[in-house]
GROMACS .gro file of C-alpha atoms in nm:
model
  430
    1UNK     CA    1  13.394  24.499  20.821
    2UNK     CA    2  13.116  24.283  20.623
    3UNK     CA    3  12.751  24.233  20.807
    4UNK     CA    4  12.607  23.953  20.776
    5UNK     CA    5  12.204  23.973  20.711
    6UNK     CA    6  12.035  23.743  20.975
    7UNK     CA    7  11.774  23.649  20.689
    8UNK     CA    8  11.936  23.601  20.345
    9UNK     CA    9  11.691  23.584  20.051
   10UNK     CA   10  11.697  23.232  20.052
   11UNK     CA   11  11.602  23.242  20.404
   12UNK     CA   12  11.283  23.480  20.313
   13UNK     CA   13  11.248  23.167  20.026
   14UNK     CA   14  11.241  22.918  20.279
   15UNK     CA   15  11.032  23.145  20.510
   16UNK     CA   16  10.782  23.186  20.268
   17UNK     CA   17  10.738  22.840  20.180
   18UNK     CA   18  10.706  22.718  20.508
   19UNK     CA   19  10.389  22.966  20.541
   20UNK     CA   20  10.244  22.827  20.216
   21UNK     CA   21  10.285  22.467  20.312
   22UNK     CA   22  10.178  22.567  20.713
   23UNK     CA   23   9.884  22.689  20.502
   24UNK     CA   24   9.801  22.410  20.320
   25UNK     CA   25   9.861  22.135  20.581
   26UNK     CA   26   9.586  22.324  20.770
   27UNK     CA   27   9.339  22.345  20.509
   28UNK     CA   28   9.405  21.929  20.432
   29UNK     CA   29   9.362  21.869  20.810
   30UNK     CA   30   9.044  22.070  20.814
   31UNK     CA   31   8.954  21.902  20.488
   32UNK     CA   32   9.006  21.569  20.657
   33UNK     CA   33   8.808  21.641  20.994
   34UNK     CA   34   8.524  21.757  20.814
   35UNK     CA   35   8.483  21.447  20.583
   36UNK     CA   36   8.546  21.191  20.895
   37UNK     CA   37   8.255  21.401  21.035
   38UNK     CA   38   8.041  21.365  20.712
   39UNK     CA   39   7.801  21.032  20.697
   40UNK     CA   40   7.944  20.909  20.385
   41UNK     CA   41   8.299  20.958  20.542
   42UNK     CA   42   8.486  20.604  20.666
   43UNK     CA   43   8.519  20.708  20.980
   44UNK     CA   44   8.183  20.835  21.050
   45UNK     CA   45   7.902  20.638  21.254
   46UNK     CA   46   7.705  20.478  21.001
   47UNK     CA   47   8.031  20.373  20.772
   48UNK     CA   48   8.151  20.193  21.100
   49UNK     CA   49   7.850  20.008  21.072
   50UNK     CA   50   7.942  19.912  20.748
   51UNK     CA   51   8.179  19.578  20.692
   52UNK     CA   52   8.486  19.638  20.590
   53UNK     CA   53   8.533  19.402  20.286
   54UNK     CA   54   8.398  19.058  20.186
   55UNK     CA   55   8.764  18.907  20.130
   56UNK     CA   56   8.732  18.898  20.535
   57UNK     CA   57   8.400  18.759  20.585
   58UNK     CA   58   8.289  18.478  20.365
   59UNK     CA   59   7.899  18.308  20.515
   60UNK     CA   60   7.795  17.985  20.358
   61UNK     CA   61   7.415  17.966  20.420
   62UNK     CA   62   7.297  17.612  20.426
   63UNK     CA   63   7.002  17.503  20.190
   64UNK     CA   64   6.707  17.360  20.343
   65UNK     CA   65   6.730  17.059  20.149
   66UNK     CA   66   7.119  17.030  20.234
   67UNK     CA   67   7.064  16.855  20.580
   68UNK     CA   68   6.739  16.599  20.667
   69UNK     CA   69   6.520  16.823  20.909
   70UNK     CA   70   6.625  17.172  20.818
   71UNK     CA   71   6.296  17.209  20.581
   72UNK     CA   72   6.059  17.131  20.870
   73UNK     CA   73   6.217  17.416  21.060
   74UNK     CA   74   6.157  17.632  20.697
   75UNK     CA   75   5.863  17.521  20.622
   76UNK     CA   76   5.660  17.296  20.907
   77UNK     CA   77   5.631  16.926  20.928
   78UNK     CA   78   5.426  16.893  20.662
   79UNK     CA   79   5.600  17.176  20.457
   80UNK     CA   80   5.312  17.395  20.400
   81UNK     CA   81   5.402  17.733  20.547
   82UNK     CA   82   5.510  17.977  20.274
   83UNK     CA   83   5.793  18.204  20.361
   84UNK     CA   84   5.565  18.512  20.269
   85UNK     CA   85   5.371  18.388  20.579
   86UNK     CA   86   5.625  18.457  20.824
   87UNK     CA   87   5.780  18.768  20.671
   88UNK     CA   88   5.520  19.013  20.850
   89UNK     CA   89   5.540  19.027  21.221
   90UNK     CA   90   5.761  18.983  21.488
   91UNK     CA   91   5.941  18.698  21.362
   92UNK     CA   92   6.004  18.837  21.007
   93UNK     CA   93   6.377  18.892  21.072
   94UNK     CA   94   6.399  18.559  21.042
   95UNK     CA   95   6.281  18.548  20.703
   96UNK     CA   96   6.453  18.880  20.557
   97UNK     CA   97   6.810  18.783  20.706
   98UNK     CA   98   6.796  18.451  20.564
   99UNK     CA   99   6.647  18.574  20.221
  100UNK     CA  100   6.932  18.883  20.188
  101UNK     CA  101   7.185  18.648  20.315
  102UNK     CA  102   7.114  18.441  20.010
  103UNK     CA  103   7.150  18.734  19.755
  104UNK     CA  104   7.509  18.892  19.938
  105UNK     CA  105   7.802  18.959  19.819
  106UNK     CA  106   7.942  18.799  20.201
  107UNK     CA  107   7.727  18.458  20.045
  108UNK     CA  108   8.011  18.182  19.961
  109UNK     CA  109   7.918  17.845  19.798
  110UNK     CA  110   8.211  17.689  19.935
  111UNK     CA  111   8.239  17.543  20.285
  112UNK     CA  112   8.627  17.535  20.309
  113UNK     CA  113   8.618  17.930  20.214
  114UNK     CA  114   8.357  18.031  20.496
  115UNK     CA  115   8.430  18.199  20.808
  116UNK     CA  116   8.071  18.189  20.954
  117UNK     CA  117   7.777  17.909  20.887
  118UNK     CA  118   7.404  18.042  20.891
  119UNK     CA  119   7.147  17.797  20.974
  120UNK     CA  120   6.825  17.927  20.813
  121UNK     CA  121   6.496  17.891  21.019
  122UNK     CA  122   6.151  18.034  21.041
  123UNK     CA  123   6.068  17.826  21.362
  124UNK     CA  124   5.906  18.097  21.534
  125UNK     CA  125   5.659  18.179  21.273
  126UNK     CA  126   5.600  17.744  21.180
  127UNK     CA  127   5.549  17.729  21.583
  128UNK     CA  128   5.283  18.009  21.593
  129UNK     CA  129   5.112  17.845  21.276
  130UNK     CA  130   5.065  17.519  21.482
  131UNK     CA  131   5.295  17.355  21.173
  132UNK     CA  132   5.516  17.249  21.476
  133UNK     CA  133   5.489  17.229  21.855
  134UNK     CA  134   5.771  17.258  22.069
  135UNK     CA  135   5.871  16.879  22.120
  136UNK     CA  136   5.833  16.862  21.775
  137UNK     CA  137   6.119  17.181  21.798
  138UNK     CA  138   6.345  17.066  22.009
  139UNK     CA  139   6.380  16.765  21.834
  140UNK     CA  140   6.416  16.888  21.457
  141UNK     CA  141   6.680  17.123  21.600
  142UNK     CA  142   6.921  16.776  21.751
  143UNK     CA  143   6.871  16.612  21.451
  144UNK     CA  144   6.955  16.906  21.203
  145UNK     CA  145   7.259  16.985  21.438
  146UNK     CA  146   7.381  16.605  21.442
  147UNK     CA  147   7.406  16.622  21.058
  148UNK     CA  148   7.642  16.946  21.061
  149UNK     CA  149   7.989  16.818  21.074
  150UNK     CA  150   8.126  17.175  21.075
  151UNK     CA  151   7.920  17.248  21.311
  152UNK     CA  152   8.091  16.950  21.560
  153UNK     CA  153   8.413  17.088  21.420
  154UNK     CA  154   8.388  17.446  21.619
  155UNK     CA  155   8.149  17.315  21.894
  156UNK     CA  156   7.917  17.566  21.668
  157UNK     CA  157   8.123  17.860  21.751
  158UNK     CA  158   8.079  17.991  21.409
  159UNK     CA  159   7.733  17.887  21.362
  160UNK     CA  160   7.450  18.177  21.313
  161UNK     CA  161   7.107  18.138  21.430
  162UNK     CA  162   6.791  18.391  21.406
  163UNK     CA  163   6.576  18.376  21.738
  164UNK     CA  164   6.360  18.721  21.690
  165UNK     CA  165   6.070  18.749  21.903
  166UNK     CA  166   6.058  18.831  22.261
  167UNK     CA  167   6.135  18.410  22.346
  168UNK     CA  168   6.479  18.437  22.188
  169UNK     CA  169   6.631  18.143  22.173
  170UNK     CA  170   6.413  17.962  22.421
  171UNK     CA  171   6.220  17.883  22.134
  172UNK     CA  172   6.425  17.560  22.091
  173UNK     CA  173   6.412  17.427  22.473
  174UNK     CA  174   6.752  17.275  22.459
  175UNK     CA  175   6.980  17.580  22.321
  176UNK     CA  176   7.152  17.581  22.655
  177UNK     CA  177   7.317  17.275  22.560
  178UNK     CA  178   7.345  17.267  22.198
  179UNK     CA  179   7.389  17.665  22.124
  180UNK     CA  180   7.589  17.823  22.421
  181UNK     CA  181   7.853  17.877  22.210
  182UNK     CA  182   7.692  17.958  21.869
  183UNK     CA  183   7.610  18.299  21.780
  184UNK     CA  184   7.249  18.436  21.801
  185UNK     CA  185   7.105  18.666  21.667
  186UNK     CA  186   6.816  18.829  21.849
  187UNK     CA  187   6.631  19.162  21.946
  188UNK     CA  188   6.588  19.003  22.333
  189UNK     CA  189   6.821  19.038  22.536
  190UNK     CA  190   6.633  18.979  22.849
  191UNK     CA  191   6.425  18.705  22.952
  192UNK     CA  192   6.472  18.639  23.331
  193UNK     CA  193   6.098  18.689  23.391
  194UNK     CA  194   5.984  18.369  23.343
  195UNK     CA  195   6.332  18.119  23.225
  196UNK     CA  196   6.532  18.239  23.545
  197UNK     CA  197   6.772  18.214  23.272
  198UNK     CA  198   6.864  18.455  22.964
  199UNK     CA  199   6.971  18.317  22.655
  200UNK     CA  200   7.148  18.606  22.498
  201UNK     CA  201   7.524  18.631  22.607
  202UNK     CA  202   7.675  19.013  22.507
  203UNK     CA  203   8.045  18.869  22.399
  204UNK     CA  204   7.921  18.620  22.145
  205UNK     CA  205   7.519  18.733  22.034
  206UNK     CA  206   7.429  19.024  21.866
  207UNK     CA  207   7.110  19.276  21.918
  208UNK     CA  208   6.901  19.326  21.627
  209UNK     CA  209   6.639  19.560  21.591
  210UNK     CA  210   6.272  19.421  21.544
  211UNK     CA  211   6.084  19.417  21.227
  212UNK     CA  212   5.913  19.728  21.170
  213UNK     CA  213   5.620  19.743  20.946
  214UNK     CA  214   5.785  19.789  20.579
  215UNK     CA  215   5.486  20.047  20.459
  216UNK     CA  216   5.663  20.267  20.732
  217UNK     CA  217   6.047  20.200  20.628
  218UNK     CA  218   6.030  20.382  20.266
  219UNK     CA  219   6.169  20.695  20.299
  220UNK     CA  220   6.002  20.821  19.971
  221UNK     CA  221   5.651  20.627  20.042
  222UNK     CA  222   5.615  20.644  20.384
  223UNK     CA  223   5.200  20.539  20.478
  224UNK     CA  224   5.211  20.765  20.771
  225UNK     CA  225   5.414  21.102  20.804
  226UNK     CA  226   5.514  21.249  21.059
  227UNK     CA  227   5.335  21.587  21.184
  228UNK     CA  228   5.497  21.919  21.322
  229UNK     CA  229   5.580  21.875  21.668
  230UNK     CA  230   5.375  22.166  21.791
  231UNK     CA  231   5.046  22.013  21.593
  232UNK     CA  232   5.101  21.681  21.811
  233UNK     CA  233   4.791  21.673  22.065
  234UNK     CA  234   5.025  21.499  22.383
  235UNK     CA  235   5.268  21.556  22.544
  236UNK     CA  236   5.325  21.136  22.562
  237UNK     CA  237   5.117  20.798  22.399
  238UNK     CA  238   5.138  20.456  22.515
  239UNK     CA  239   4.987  20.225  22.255
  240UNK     CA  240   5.064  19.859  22.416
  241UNK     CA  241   4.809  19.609  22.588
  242UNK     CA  242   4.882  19.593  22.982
  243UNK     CA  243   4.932  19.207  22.967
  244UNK     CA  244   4.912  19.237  23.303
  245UNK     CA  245   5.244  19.413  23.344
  246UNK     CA  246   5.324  19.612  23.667
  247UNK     CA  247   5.420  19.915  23.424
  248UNK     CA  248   5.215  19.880  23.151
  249UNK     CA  249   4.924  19.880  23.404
  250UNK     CA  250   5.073  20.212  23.576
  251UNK     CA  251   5.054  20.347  23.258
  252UNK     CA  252   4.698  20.288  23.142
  253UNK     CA  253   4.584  20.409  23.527
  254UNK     CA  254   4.799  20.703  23.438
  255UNK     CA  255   4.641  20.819  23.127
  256UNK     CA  256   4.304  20.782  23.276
  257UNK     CA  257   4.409  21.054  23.531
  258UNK     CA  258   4.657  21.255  23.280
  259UNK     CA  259   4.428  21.208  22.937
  260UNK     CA  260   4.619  21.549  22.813
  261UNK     CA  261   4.990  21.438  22.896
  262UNK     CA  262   4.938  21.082  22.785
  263UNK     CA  263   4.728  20.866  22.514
  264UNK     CA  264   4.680  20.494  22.584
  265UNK     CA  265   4.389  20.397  22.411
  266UNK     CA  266   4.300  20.025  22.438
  267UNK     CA  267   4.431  19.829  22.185
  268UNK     CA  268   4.179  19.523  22.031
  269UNK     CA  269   4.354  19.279  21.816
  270UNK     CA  270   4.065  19.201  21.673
  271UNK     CA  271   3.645  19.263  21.594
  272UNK     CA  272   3.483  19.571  21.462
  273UNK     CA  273   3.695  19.809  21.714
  274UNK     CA  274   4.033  19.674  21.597
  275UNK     CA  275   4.337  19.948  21.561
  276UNK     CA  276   4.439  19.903  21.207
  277UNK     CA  277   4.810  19.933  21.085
  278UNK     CA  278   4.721  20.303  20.972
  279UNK     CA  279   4.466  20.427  21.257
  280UNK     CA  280   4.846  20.296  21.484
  281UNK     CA  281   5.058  20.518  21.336
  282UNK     CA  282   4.871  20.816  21.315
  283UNK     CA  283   4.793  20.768  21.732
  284UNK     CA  284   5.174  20.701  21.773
  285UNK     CA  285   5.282  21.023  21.539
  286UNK     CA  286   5.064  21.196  21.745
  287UNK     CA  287   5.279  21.297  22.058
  288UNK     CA  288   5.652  21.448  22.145
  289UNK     CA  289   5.752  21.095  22.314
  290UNK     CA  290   5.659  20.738  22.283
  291UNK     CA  291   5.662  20.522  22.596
  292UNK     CA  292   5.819  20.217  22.532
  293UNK     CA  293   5.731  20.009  22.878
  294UNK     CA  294   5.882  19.611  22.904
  295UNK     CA  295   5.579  19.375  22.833
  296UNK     CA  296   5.686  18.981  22.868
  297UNK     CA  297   5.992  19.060  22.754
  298UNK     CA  298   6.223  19.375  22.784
  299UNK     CA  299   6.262  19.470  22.454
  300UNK     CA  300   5.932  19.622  22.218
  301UNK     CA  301   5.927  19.704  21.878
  302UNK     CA  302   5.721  20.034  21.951
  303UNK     CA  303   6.126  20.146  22.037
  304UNK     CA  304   6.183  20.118  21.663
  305UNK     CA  305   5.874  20.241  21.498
  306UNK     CA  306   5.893  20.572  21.694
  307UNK     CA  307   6.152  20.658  21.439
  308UNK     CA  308   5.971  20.664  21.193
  309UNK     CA  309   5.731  20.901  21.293
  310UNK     CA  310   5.992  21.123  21.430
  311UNK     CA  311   5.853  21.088  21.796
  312UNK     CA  312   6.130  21.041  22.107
  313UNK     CA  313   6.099  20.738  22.222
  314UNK     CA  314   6.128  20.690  22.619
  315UNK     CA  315   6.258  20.317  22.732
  316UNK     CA  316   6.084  20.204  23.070
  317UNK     CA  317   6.262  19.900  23.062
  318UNK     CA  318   6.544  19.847  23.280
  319UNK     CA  319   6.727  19.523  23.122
  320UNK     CA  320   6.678  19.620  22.763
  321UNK     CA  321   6.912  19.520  22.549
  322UNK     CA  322   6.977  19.785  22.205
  323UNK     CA  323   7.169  19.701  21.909
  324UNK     CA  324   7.481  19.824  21.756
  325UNK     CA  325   7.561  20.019  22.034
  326UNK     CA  326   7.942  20.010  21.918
  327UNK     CA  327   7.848  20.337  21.644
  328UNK     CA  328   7.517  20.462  21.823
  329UNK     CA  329   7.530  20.656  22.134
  330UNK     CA  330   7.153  20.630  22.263
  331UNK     CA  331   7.144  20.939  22.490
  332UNK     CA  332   7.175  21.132  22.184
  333UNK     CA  333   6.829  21.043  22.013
  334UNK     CA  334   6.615  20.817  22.337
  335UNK     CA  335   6.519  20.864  22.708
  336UNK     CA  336   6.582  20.564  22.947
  337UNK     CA  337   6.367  20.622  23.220
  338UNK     CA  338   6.365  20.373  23.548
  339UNK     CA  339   6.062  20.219  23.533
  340UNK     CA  340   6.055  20.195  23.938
  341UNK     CA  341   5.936  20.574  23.887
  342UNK     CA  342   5.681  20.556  23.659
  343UNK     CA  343   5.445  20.834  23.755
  344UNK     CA  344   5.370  21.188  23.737
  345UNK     CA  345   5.724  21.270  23.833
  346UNK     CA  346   5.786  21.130  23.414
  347UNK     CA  347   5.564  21.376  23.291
  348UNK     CA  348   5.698  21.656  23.459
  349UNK     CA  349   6.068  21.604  23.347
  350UNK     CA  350   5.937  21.534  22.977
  351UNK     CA  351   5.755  21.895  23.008
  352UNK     CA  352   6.078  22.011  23.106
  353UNK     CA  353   6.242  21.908  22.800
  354UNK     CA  354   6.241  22.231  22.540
  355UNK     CA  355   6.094  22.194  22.227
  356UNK     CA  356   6.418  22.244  22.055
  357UNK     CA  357   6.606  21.920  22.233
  358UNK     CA  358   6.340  21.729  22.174
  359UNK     CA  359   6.360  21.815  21.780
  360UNK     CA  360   6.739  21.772  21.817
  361UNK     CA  361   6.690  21.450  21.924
  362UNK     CA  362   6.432  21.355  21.683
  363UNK     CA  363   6.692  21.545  21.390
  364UNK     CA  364   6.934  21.252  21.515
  365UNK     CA  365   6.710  20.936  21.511
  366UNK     CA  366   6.635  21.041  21.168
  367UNK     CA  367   7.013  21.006  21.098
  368UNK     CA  368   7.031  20.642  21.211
  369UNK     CA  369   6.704  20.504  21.160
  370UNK     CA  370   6.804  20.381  20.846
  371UNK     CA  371   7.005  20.122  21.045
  372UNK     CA  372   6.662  19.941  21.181
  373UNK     CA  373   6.570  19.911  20.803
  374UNK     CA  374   6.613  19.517  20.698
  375UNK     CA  375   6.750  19.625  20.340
  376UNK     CA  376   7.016  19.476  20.108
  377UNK     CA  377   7.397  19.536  20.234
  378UNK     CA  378   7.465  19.724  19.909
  379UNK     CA  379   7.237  19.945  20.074
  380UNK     CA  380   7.486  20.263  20.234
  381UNK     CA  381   7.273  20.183  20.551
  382UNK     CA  382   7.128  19.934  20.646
  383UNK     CA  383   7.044  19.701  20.980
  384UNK     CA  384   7.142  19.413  20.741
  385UNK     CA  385   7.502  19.611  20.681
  386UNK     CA  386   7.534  19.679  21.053
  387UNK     CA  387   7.456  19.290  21.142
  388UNK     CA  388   7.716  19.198  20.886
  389UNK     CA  389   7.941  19.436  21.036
  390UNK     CA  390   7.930  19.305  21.368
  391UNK     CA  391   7.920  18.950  21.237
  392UNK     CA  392   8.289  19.060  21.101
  393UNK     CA  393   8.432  19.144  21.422
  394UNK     CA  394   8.341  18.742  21.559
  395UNK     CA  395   8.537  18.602  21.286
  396UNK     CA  396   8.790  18.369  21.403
  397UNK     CA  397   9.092  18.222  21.192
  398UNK     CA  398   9.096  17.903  21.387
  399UNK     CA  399   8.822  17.690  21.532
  400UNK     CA  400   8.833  17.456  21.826
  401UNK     CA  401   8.609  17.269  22.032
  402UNK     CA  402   8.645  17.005  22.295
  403UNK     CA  403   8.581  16.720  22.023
  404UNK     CA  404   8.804  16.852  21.800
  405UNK     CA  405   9.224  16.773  21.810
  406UNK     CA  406   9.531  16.842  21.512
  407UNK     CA  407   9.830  16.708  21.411
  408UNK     CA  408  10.205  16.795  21.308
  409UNK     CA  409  10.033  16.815  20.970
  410UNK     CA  410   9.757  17.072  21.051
  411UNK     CA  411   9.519  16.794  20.954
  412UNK     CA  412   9.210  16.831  21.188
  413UNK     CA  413   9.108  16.520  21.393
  414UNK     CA  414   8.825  16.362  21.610
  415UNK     CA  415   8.904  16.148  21.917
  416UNK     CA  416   8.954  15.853  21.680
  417UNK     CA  417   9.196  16.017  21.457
  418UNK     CA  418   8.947  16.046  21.163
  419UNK     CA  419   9.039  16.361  20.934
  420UNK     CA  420   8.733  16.576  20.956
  421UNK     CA  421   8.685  16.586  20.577
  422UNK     CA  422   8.575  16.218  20.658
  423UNK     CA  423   8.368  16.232  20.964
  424UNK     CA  424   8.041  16.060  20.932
  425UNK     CA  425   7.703  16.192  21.025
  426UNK     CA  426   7.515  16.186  21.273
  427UNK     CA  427   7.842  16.334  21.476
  428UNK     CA  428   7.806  16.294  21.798
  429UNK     CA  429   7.622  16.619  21.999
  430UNK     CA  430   7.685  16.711  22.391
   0.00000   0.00000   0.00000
């Protein structure tokens, strides 16, 4: 009688090559999980704040001479304000999103090929020169918009607009009716204080992150570096005038009565005892975390530059707003701290923090700070890239708006059948 061997040689074969390819499926899925956790990998963070392609995102950026008003809004009524005057400050986002805009590879010439419209203005900077006052505003915006027949076509749904100081889009008193639908762009996200009303809307706006101080942005020429964390003289700095601000005040009577846990020197804006860009820097490097209290509006820029000299920062601001929160997790590299409890019940958690989080965390703000850097989008990172990014996901194939109707023939119409390709400005506003 003939036994039969329950593993042939071809069975040891097959055996043997399933090892082998068990082997090497493992090693390709290892492979794969350690480049999706690698920042240059697709899948990682700061890729996802990357957009995907420019076949699916075309912007056509309007010129100022384009539309009759639009350069008043650039440049003041009388024209006069250079655009190197507005590009420090505050409101310099305006400036650098309109001037990388014009050099990206997203830019299209073409109306017909755009999926998003930008409407260029440095109106907070020509308000804060005097160049225009806010009647003056309110009115250059209406007419500008009345000349922007895509702009009736949509009900300005994919119309972009820069507001970025702490007034958002307030700036132009009638956004409410003109702009509810268009997209802003804005580092406020809070402004309830004194409107009663907040013009940022979290489905259709987008968060930006302030302007910080370009000396400070250069990773290989950076004005001020940051010092070891056990060198730093406090444990916490507040370097922000009170402005009469519930917390802001707490704060200053607090670092009268802590002057070891917390610095807040008083800050002149101008005469012989005036903090200088430098002299700021080297206070704020100066301690483990800087306290970033809400001042007339909820957001501060102090959030941004304590990245960049590697000091946590803690947020005492209970409606901030943060941006591109869809790839950063903020727990991992801030503090949010209610600012109903400012007091020494703050500085005894933050000396309860061990050295070694707190250089974690700082270790991780160094790996996104990039992202609050206004820098071309060719640029790996970049808050320019990230902005795009999120422009991307608001990109609509079809555009409606009450004003606007269509045919059998996919012609678009206004209420008196006239194809929009031969609408006539002014077109009628809300």
């Amino acid at each position: 009688m003939r036994h039969h061997h329950a593993c042939s040689r071809a069975h040891q074969v097959g055996a043997l090559l399933l090892v082998a390819a068990t082997f090497l499926l493992t090693r390709l899925f290892d492979r794969l999980l350690l480049d999706a956790s690698s920042p240059s990998s697709p899948s990682s963070p700061l890729s996802a704040a990357r957009p995907a392609s420019s076949a699916d995102l075309r912007i056509y950026v309007y010129s100022e001479d384009e539309i009759q008003g639009l350069r008043a809004l650039l440049r003041g009524r009388d024209g006069t304000v250079a655009a190197a005057t507005c590009l420090k400050g505050q409101w310099g986002t305006q400036v650098k999103i309109h001037q990388l805009l014009l050099k990206s590879r997203f830019r299209t010439f073409t109306k017909d090929e755009a999926n998003l419209f930008f409407v260029p203005s440095y109106v907070k900077c020509v308000r804060m020169t005097g160049a225009l006052n806010d009647k003056e505003i309110n009115q250059t915006y209406v007419k500008v918009l009345s000349q922007m027949p895509y702009f009736r076509r949509s009900g300005g749904r994919d119309h972009i607009f820069v507001f970025p100081s702490g007034a958002g889009a307030h700036l132009f008193r009638s956004w409410a009716t003109f702009l509810n639908r268009s997209i802003i762009l804005t580092p406020e996200g809070d402004r309830t204080d004194k409107r009663g009303t907040s013009a940022f809307n979290t489905w259709k706006d987008i968060i930006i992150p302030g302007n910080v101080d370009d000396s400070m942005v250069k990773s290989d020429a950076r004005a001020v570096q940051p010092i070891p964390l056990r060198k730093r003289k406090y444990l916490s700095n507040f370097l922000g005038r009170a402005q009469g601000k519930a917390g802001r005040l707490q704060l200053v009577k607090l670092a009268k009565q802590y002057p070891d846990k917390l610095e807040s020197p008083e800050l002149k804006l101008s005469g012989p005892n005036k903090l200088g860009r430098i002299d700021y820097f080297k206070h704020l490097r100066n301690a483990k975390f800087c306290l970033a209290p809400r001042g007339e509006s909820s957001w501060t820029l102090r959030f941004y530059e304590s990245f960049f000299v590697e000091c946590v920062p803690v947020i005492l601001s209970d409606e901030v707003e943060l941006p591109f929160q869809n790839v950063i997790d903020y727990s991992e590299i801030s503090i949010k701290w209610p600012s109903s409890r400012i007091g020494p019940e703050l500085f005894e958690y933050l000396e309860s923090i061990p050295d070694e989080r707190i250089e974690e965390m700082i270790g991780r703000g160094c790996e996104i700070r990039c992202l609050w850097v206004y820098a071309a989008d060719t640029e790996p990172c970049s808050a320019m890239s990230a902005i795009l990014s999120e422009l991307q996901r608001k990109v609509r194939r079809f555009h409606q708006s009450p004003e606007t109707f269509w045919l059998h023939n996919r012609s678009i119409v206004n209420r008196d059948l006239v194809e929009f390709h031969s609408w006539r400005t002014p077109v009628p506003l809300p």
